[in-house]
Tab-separated table of C-alpha atoms in Angstrom:
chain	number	residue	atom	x	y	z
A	210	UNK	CA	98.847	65.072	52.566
A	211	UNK	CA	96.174	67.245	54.425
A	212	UNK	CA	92.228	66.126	55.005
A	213	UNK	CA	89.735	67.469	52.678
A	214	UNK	CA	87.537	64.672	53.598
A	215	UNK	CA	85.912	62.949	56.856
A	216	UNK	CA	84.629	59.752	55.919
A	217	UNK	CA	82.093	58.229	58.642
A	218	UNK	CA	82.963	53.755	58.313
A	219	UNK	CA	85.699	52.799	56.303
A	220	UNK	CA	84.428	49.399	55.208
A	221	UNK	CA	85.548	47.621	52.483
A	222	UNK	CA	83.026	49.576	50.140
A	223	UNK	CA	84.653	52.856	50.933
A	224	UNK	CA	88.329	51.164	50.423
A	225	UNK	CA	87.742	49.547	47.544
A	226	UNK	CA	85.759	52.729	45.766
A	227	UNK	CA	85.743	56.124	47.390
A	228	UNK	CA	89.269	56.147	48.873
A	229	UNK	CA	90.237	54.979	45.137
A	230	UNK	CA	89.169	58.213	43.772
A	231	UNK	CA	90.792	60.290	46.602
A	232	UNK	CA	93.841	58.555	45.933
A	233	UNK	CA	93.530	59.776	42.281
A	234	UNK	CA	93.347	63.523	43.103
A	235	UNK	CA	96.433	62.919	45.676
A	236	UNK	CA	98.344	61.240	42.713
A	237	UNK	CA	97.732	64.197	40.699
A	238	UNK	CA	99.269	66.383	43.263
A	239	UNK	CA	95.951	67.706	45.111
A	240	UNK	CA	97.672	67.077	48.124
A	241	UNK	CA	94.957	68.561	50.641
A	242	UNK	CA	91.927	65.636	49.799
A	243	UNK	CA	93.403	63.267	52.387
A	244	UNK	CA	90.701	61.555	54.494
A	245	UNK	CA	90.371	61.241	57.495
A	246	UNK	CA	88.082	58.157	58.896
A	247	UNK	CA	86.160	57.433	61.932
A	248	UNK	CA	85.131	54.276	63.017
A	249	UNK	CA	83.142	52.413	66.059
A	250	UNK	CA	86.037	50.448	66.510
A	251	UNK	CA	89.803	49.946	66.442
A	252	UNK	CA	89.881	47.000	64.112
A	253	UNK	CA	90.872	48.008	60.727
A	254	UNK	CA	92.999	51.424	62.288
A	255	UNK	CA	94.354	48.599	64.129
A	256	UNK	CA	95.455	46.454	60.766
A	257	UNK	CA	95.810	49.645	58.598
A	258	UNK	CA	98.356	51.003	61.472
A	259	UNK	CA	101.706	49.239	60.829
A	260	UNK	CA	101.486	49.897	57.195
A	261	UNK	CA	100.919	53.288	57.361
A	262	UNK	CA	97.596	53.518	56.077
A	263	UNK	CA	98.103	51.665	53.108
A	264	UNK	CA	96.564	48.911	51.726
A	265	UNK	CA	95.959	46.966	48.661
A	266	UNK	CA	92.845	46.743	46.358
A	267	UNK	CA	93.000	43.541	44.063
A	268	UNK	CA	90.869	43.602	40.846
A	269	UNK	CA	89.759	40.962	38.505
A	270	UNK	CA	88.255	41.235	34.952
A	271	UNK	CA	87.644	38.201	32.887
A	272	UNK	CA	91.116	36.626	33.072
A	273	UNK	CA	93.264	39.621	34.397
A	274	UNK	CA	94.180	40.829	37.923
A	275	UNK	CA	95.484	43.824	39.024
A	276	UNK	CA	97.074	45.326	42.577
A	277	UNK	CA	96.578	48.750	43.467
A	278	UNK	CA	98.118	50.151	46.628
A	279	UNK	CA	95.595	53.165	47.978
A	280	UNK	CA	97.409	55.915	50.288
A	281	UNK	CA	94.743	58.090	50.715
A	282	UNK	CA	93.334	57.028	54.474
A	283	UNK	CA	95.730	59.660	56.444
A	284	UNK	CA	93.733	59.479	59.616
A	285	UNK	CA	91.547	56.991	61.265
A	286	UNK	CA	89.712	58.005	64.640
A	287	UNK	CA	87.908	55.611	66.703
A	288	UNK	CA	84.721	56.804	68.508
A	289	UNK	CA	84.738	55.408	72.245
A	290	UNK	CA	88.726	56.111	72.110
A	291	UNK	CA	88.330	59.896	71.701
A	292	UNK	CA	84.845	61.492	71.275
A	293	UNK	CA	85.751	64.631	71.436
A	294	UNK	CA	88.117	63.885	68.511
A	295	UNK	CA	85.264	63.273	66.270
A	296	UNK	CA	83.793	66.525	66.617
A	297	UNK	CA	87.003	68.232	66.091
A	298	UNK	CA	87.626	66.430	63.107
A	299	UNK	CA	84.546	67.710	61.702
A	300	UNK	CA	85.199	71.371	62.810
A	301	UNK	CA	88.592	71.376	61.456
A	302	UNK	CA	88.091	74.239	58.536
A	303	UNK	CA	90.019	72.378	55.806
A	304	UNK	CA	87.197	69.353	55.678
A	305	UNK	CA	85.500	70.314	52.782
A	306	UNK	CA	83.701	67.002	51.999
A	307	UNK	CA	81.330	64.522	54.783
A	308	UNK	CA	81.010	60.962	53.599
A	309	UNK	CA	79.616	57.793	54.818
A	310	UNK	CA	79.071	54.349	54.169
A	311	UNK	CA	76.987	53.258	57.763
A	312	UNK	CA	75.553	49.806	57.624
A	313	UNK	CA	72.607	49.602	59.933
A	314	UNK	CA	75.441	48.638	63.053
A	315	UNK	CA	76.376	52.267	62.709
A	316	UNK	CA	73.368	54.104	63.711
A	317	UNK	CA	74.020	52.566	66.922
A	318	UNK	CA	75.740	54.197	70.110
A	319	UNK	CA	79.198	54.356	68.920
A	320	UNK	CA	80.370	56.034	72.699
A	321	UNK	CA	80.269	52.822	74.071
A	322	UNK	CA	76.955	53.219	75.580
A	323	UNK	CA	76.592	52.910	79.406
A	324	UNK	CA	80.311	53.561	79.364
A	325	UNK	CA	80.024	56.350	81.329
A	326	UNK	CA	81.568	58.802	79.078
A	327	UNK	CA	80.370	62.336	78.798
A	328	UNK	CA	79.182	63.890	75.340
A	329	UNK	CA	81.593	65.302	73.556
A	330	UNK	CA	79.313	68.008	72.503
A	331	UNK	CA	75.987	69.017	73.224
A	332	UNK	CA	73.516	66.807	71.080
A	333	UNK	CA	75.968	64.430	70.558
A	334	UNK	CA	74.564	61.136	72.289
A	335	UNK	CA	77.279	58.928	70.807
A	336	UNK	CA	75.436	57.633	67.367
A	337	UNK	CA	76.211	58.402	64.118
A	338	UNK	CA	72.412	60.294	63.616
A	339	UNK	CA	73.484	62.767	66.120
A	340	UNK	CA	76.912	63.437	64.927
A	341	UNK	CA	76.786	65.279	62.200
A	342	UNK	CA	73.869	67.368	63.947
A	343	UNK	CA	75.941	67.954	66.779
A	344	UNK	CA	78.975	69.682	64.652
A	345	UNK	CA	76.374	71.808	62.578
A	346	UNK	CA	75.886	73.785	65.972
């Protein structure tokens, strides 16, 4: 599996829907729709991490359950870890696709703020507004 996708905040929105569908296409053997996901912090790449990426999506109708393990998160970056990474990630010529699910915590600094770390690129300040801006040039 290659990206095809960035995905900006892999809640459990994106987990339980988008990365559902990119699973399909990767099941049908369009290998090169992996995603790769950045986050503001190391909590779910944390959890995600010893299972490879995968995870399970439970769903109930009326009376009946079903358990779907999703393989399509091949990459998770985490902002004030690696910047720089970020941008790359969105630069890298087979992305094809920009997503995002941001609740209102992620148009916040995501650097770290007052950290002391550099911008990764010029008119990058470290939020998720400037991002995208900041690869575009």
């Amino acid at each position: 599996m290659t990206p095809g996708i960035v995905h900006l905040g892999i809640g459990n929105w994106h987990r339980a829907h988008q990365a559902i569908y990119t699973d399909d296409c990767l099941a049908a053997g369009q290998l090169d729709w992996g995603d790769c996901s950045l986050l503001r912090s190391s909590d779910t790449r944390d959890a995600l991490a010893p299972q490879d990426g995968l995870y399970t999506v439970v769903s109930r109708q009326d009376e009946q359950t079903s358990l779907r393990i999703v393989g399509s998160i091949g990459h998770i970056l985490v902002a004030p870890a690696g910047p720089a990474q970020l941008l790359e990630a969105l630069l890298d010529p087979r992305i094809r696709i920009v997503t995002l699910t941001v609740t209102e915590k992620g148009y916040t600094v995501i650097s770290g703020g007052g950290s002391g770390h550099e911008p990764a690129h010029a008119g990058f300040d470290g939020t998720t507004a400037s991002l995208l801006p900041a690869a575009a040039r």
